[in-house]
């Protein structure tokens, strides 16, 4: 599905470390299309919804504190198989296990500061996109190289 979408978020440590440009560049270079982008400091409410599946984990409260500690850059990327391909580009949850060449494998060393979020399934992505974006803020734009330029 060429219209598949996923939610990618650069976490507060990624923003603090000035990794925003390099991360966006990887997704553009791979061939995905940016359809939504915003910067915000997340509330506990939105984060508890976002991470509702993890609420019984021992690291849950420190995860929410970290995720709300500074600005996030939240994005929606679109393209063929984007959910699975971006999980591969992001790398394993624990940076110690993440391959070199992945975002986490190249930029992080500890699971509690792993730089980036990516949705883990198509259904999960749809829920997360609805949680973080209003549909009017997602742009369904045409690539010029796929559009006739003759008037
Ligand atoms: P992912 O972000 O790869 O989808 P996840 O959904 O299992 O991983 O967990 C969400 C985030 O929670 C993860 O990016 C970092 C944090 N986390 C996961 N396991 C952790 C652990 N054992 N200790 C500390 N933080 C952890
Ligand atoms: Mg996850």
PDB file of C-alpha atoms and ligand atoms in Angstrom:
ATOM      1  CA  UNK A   1       0.000   0.000   0.000  1.00  0.00           C
ATOM      2  CA  UNK A   2       1.744   3.176  -1.172  1.00  0.00           C
ATOM      3  CA  UNK A   3      -0.480   5.228   1.165  1.00  0.00           C
ATOM      4  CA  UNK A   4       0.604   3.343   4.297  1.00  0.00           C
ATOM      5  CA  UNK A   5       1.485   5.756   7.090  1.00  0.00           C
ATOM      6  CA  UNK A   6       3.457   5.577  10.313  1.00  0.00           C
ATOM      7  CA  UNK A   7       4.117   7.798  13.299  1.00  0.00           C
ATOM      8  CA  UNK A   8       7.726   8.674  14.005  1.00  0.00           C
ATOM      9  CA  UNK A   9       8.699  10.791  17.008  1.00  0.00           C
ATOM     10  CA  UNK A  10      12.122  12.175  17.827  1.00  0.00           C
ATOM     11  CA  UNK A  11      12.305  11.900  21.609  1.00  0.00           C
ATOM     12  CA  UNK A  12      13.571  14.686  23.905  1.00  0.00           C
ATOM     13  CA  UNK A  13      17.137  13.322  23.893  1.00  0.00           C
ATOM     14  CA  UNK A  14      17.165  13.334  20.086  1.00  0.00           C
ATOM     15  CA  UNK A  15      16.055  16.959  19.973  1.00  0.00           C
ATOM     16  CA  UNK A  16      18.565  17.972  22.691  1.00  0.00           C
ATOM     17  CA  UNK A  17      21.363  16.268  20.771  1.00  0.00           C
ATOM     18  CA  UNK A  18      20.493  18.110  17.519  1.00  0.00           C
ATOM     19  CA  UNK A  19      19.646  14.880  15.679  1.00  0.00           C
ATOM     20  CA  UNK A  20      16.429  16.180  14.091  1.00  0.00           C
ATOM     21  CA  UNK A  21      17.958  17.011  10.698  1.00  0.00           C
ATOM     22  CA  UNK A  22      19.891  13.762  10.369  1.00  0.00           C
ATOM     23  CA  UNK A  23      16.854  11.671  11.276  1.00  0.00           C
ATOM     24  CA  UNK A  24      14.533  13.469   8.839  1.00  0.00           C
ATOM     25  CA  UNK A  25      17.214  13.105   6.166  1.00  0.00           C
ATOM     26  CA  UNK A  26      17.245   9.316   6.544  1.00  0.00           C
ATOM     27  CA  UNK A  27      13.502   9.059   5.941  1.00  0.00           C
ATOM     28  CA  UNK A  28      13.565  11.441   2.973  1.00  0.00           C
ATOM     29  CA  UNK A  29      16.565   9.705   1.471  1.00  0.00           C
ATOM     30  CA  UNK A  30      14.950   6.294   1.813  1.00  0.00           C
ATOM     31  CA  UNK A  31      12.069   7.564  -0.314  1.00  0.00           C
ATOM     32  CA  UNK A  32       9.271   8.167   2.172  1.00  0.00           C
ATOM     33  CA  UNK A  33       7.007  11.191   2.024  1.00  0.00           C
ATOM     34  CA  UNK A  34       6.571  13.549   4.956  1.00  0.00           C
ATOM     35  CA  UNK A  35       2.846  14.266   5.403  1.00  0.00           C
ATOM     36  CA  UNK A  36       2.770  15.784   8.902  1.00  0.00           C
ATOM     37  CA  UNK A  37       5.278  17.405  11.261  1.00  0.00           C
ATOM     38  CA  UNK A  38       5.107  19.265  14.548  1.00  0.00           C
ATOM     39  CA  UNK A  39       7.158  20.100  17.581  1.00  0.00           C
ATOM     40  CA  UNK A  40       5.588  19.994  21.020  1.00  0.00           C
ATOM     41  CA  UNK A  41       6.181  19.215  24.661  1.00  0.00           C
ATOM     42  CA  UNK A  42       3.878  16.277  25.378  1.00  0.00           C
ATOM     43  CA  UNK A  43       1.444  16.120  28.305  1.00  0.00           C
ATOM     44  CA  UNK A  44       1.231  13.138  30.652  1.00  0.00           C
ATOM     45  CA  UNK A  45      -2.284  12.557  29.234  1.00  0.00           C
ATOM     46  CA  UNK A  46      -1.215  12.025  25.649  1.00  0.00           C
ATOM     47  CA  UNK A  47       1.810   9.982  26.720  1.00  0.00           C
ATOM     48  CA  UNK A  48      -0.230   7.688  28.964  1.00  0.00           C
ATOM     49  CA  UNK A  49      -2.509   7.001  25.994  1.00  0.00           C
ATOM     50  CA  UNK A  50       0.467   6.547  23.653  1.00  0.00           C
ATOM     51  CA  UNK A  51       2.158   4.080  26.015  1.00  0.00           C
ATOM     52  CA  UNK A  52      -1.014   2.494  27.517  1.00  0.00           C
ATOM     53  CA  UNK A  53       0.271  -1.016  26.740  1.00  0.00           C
ATOM     54  CA  UNK A  54       3.302  -0.422  28.972  1.00  0.00           C
ATOM     55  CA  UNK A  55       1.482   0.907  32.059  1.00  0.00           C
ATOM     56  CA  UNK A  56       2.354  -2.150  34.191  1.00  0.00           C
ATOM     57  CA  UNK A  57       6.075  -2.039  33.359  1.00  0.00           C
ATOM     58  CA  UNK A  58       8.539  -1.010  36.081  1.00  0.00           C
ATOM     59  CA  UNK A  59      10.042   1.693  33.836  1.00  0.00           C
ATOM     60  CA  UNK A  60       6.654   3.221  32.907  1.00  0.00           C
ATOM     61  CA  UNK A  61       6.737   6.305  35.175  1.00  0.00           C
ATOM     62  CA  UNK A  62      10.335   7.170  34.318  1.00  0.00           C
ATOM     63  CA  UNK A  63       9.477   6.678  30.634  1.00  0.00           C
ATOM     64  CA  UNK A  64       6.648   9.221  30.893  1.00  0.00           C
ATOM     65  CA  UNK A  65       8.859  11.660  32.816  1.00  0.00           C
ATOM     66  CA  UNK A  66      11.582  11.412  30.153  1.00  0.00           C
ATOM     67  CA  UNK A  67       9.130  11.713  27.250  1.00  0.00           C
ATOM     68  CA  UNK A  68       7.593  14.879  28.745  1.00  0.00           C
ATOM     69  CA  UNK A  69      10.931  16.417  29.815  1.00  0.00           C
ATOM     70  CA  UNK A  70      11.445  18.468  26.644  1.00  0.00           C
ATOM     71  CA  UNK A  71      10.199  18.982  23.118  1.00  0.00           C
ATOM     72  CA  UNK A  72       9.413  16.120  20.765  1.00  0.00           C
ATOM     73  CA  UNK A  73       9.352  16.279  16.980  1.00  0.00           C
ATOM     74  CA  UNK A  74       6.382  14.176  15.883  1.00  0.00           C
ATOM     75  CA  UNK A  75       5.974  13.195  12.239  1.00  0.00           C
ATOM     76  CA  UNK A  76       3.824  11.135   9.927  1.00  0.00           C
ATOM     77  CA  UNK A  77       5.660   9.434   7.053  1.00  0.00           C
ATOM     78  CA  UNK A  78       3.954   7.743   4.128  1.00  0.00           C
ATOM     79  CA  UNK A  79       4.968   5.125   1.571  1.00  0.00           C
ATOM     80  CA  UNK A  80       5.109   1.472   0.600  1.00  0.00           C
ATOM     81  CA  UNK A  81       5.604  -0.712   3.684  1.00  0.00           C
ATOM     82  CA  UNK A  82       6.599   2.324   5.754  1.00  0.00           C
ATOM     83  CA  UNK A  83       5.664   0.789   9.128  1.00  0.00           C
ATOM     84  CA  UNK A  84       7.946  -2.223   8.827  1.00  0.00           C
ATOM     85  CA  UNK A  85      10.738  -0.433   6.962  1.00  0.00           C
ATOM     86  CA  UNK A  86      10.893   2.348   9.523  1.00  0.00           C
ATOM     87  CA  UNK A  87      11.103  -0.164  12.382  1.00  0.00           C
ATOM     88  CA  UNK A  88      14.131  -1.620  10.568  1.00  0.00           C
ATOM     89  CA  UNK A  89      15.613   1.864  10.080  1.00  0.00           C
ATOM     90  CA  UNK A  90      15.072   2.646  13.790  1.00  0.00           C
ATOM     91  CA  UNK A  91      16.655  -0.579  15.093  1.00  0.00           C
ATOM     92  CA  UNK A  92      16.102  -2.672  18.218  1.00  0.00           C
ATOM     93  CA  UNK A  93      14.473  -1.117  21.287  1.00  0.00           C
ATOM     94  CA  UNK A  94      17.645  -1.715  23.269  1.00  0.00           C
ATOM     95  CA  UNK A  95      20.439   0.235  21.532  1.00  0.00           C
ATOM     96  CA  UNK A  96      22.955  -2.357  22.740  1.00  0.00           C
ATOM     97  CA  UNK A  97      21.249  -4.775  20.348  1.00  0.00           C
ATOM     98  CA  UNK A  98      20.596  -2.287  17.550  1.00  0.00           C
ATOM     99  CA  UNK A  99      22.580  -2.775  14.345  1.00  0.00           C
ATOM    100  CA  UNK A 100      24.989  -0.111  13.120  1.00  0.00           C
ATOM    101  CA  UNK A 101      23.261   1.799  10.334  1.00  0.00           C
ATOM    102  CA  UNK A 102      20.027   2.076  12.327  1.00  0.00           C
ATOM    103  CA  UNK A 103      19.101   5.281  14.136  1.00  0.00           C
ATOM    104  CA  UNK A 104      19.386   3.676  17.557  1.00  0.00           C
ATOM    105  CA  UNK A 105      22.498   1.705  16.563  1.00  0.00           C
ATOM    106  CA  UNK A 106      24.239   4.845  15.355  1.00  0.00           C
ATOM    107  CA  UNK A 107      23.120   7.377  17.965  1.00  0.00           C
ATOM    108  CA  UNK A 108      22.329   5.701  21.274  1.00  0.00           C
ATOM    109  CA  UNK A 109      23.628   3.379  23.973  1.00  0.00           C
ATOM    110  CA  UNK A 110      20.846   2.970  26.562  1.00  0.00           C
ATOM    111  CA  UNK A 111      17.238   1.741  26.306  1.00  0.00           C
ATOM    112  CA  UNK A 112      15.953   4.633  28.419  1.00  0.00           C
ATOM    113  CA  UNK A 113      17.418   7.201  25.956  1.00  0.00           C
ATOM    114  CA  UNK A 114      16.857   5.583  22.585  1.00  0.00           C
ATOM    115  CA  UNK A 115      16.253   8.766  20.542  1.00  0.00           C
ATOM    116  CA  UNK A 116      13.260   7.801  18.414  1.00  0.00           C
ATOM    117  CA  UNK A 117       9.802   6.209  18.382  1.00  0.00           C
ATOM    118  CA  UNK A 118       8.266   4.331  15.457  1.00  0.00           C
ATOM    119  CA  UNK A 119       4.844   2.640  15.348  1.00  0.00           C
ATOM    120  CA  UNK A 120       5.118  -1.150  15.423  1.00  0.00           C
ATOM    121  CA  UNK A 121       2.112  -2.178  13.279  1.00  0.00           C
ATOM    122  CA  UNK A 122      -0.225  -0.709  10.691  1.00  0.00           C
ATOM    123  CA  UNK A 123      -3.139  -0.692  13.190  1.00  0.00           C
ATOM    124  CA  UNK A 124      -0.947   0.765  15.917  1.00  0.00           C
ATOM    125  CA  UNK A 125       0.202   3.456  13.504  1.00  0.00           C
ATOM    126  CA  UNK A 126      -3.389   4.430  12.700  1.00  0.00           C
ATOM    127  CA  UNK A 127      -4.205   4.785  16.412  1.00  0.00           C
ATOM    128  CA  UNK A 128      -1.054   6.777  17.129  1.00  0.00           C
ATOM    129  CA  UNK A 129      -1.560   9.093  14.148  1.00  0.00           C
ATOM    130  CA  UNK A 130      -5.109   9.838  15.360  1.00  0.00           C
ATOM    131  CA  UNK A 131      -3.823  10.472  18.856  1.00  0.00           C
ATOM    132  CA  UNK A 132      -1.095  12.946  17.844  1.00  0.00           C
ATOM    133  CA  UNK A 133      -2.568  14.635  14.747  1.00  0.00           C
ATOM    134  CA  UNK A 134      -5.831  16.086  13.559  1.00  0.00           C
ATOM    135  CA  UNK A 135      -6.590  14.885  10.037  1.00  0.00           C
ATOM    136  CA  UNK A 136      -6.556  18.473   8.700  1.00  0.00           C
ATOM    137  CA  UNK A 137      -2.873  18.682   9.680  1.00  0.00           C
ATOM    138  CA  UNK A 138      -1.886  15.748   7.465  1.00  0.00           C
ATOM    139  CA  UNK A 139      -1.231  16.821   3.892  1.00  0.00           C
ATOM    140  CA  UNK A 140      -1.999  14.565   0.965  1.00  0.00           C
ATOM    141  CA  UNK A 141       0.392  16.293  -1.437  1.00  0.00           C
ATOM    142  CA  UNK A 142       1.561  15.152  -4.882  1.00  0.00           C
ATOM    143  CA  UNK A 143       5.218  14.635  -5.710  1.00  0.00           C
ATOM    144  CA  UNK A 144       6.156  16.851  -8.670  1.00  0.00           C
ATOM    145  CA  UNK A 145       8.204  14.057 -10.212  1.00  0.00           C
ATOM    146  CA  UNK A 146       5.050  11.918 -10.376  1.00  0.00           C
ATOM    147  CA  UNK A 147       2.870  14.669 -11.813  1.00  0.00           C
ATOM    148  CA  UNK A 148       2.737  15.975 -15.373  1.00  0.00           C
ATOM    149  CA  UNK A 149       4.228  19.456 -15.627  1.00  0.00           C
ATOM    150  CA  UNK A 150       2.484  20.314 -18.921  1.00  0.00           C
ATOM    151  CA  UNK A 151      -0.404  22.727 -18.391  1.00  0.00           C
TER     152      UNK A 151
HETATM  153  P1  LIG B   1       9.872   0.457  20.959  1.00  0.00           P
HETATM  154  O1  LIG B   1      10.094   1.914  21.291  1.00  0.00           O
HETATM  155  O2  LIG B   1      11.053  -0.152  20.268  1.00  0.00           O
HETATM  156  O3  LIG B   1       8.567   0.200  20.237  1.00  0.00           O
HETATM  157  P2  LIG B   1       8.554  -0.592  23.343  1.00  0.00           P
HETATM  158  O4  LIG B   1       7.267  -0.200  22.701  1.00  0.00           O
HETATM  159  O5  LIG B   1       8.679  -1.976  23.864  1.00  0.00           O
HETATM  160  O6  LIG B   1       9.789  -0.352  22.357  1.00  0.00           O
HETATM  161  O7  LIG B   1       8.883   0.378  24.546  1.00  0.00           O
HETATM  162  C1  LIG B   1       8.646   1.767  24.418  1.00  0.00           C
HETATM  163  C2  LIG B   1       9.784   2.525  25.036  1.00  0.00           C
HETATM  164  O8  LIG B   1       9.876   2.221  26.421  1.00  0.00           O
HETATM  165  C3  LIG B   1      11.165   2.190  24.484  1.00  0.00           C
HETATM  166  O9  LIG B   1      11.445   2.872  23.277  1.00  0.00           O
HETATM  167  C4  LIG B   1      12.044   2.635  25.590  1.00  0.00           C
HETATM  168  C5  LIG B   1      11.244   2.286  26.829  1.00  0.00           C
HETATM  169  N1  LIG B   1      11.650   0.984  27.348  1.00  0.00           N
HETATM  170  C6  LIG B   1      11.345  -0.228  26.823  1.00  0.00           C
HETATM  171  N2  LIG B   1      11.902  -1.209  27.527  1.00  0.00           N
HETATM  172  C7  LIG B   1      12.580  -0.608  28.547  1.00  0.00           C
HETATM  173  C8  LIG B   1      13.369  -1.063  29.631  1.00  0.00           C
HETATM  174  N3  LIG B   1      13.587  -2.363  29.842  1.00  0.00           N
HETATM  175  N4  LIG B   1      13.919  -0.134  30.458  1.00  0.00           N
HETATM  176  C9  LIG B   1      13.714   1.178  30.259  1.00  0.00           C
HETATM  177  N5  LIG B   1      12.967   1.686  29.271  1.00  0.00           N
HETATM  178  C10 LIG B   1      12.421   0.800  28.420  1.00  0.00           C
HETATM  179 MG1  LIG B   2       6.591   0.345  20.844  1.00  0.00          MG
END
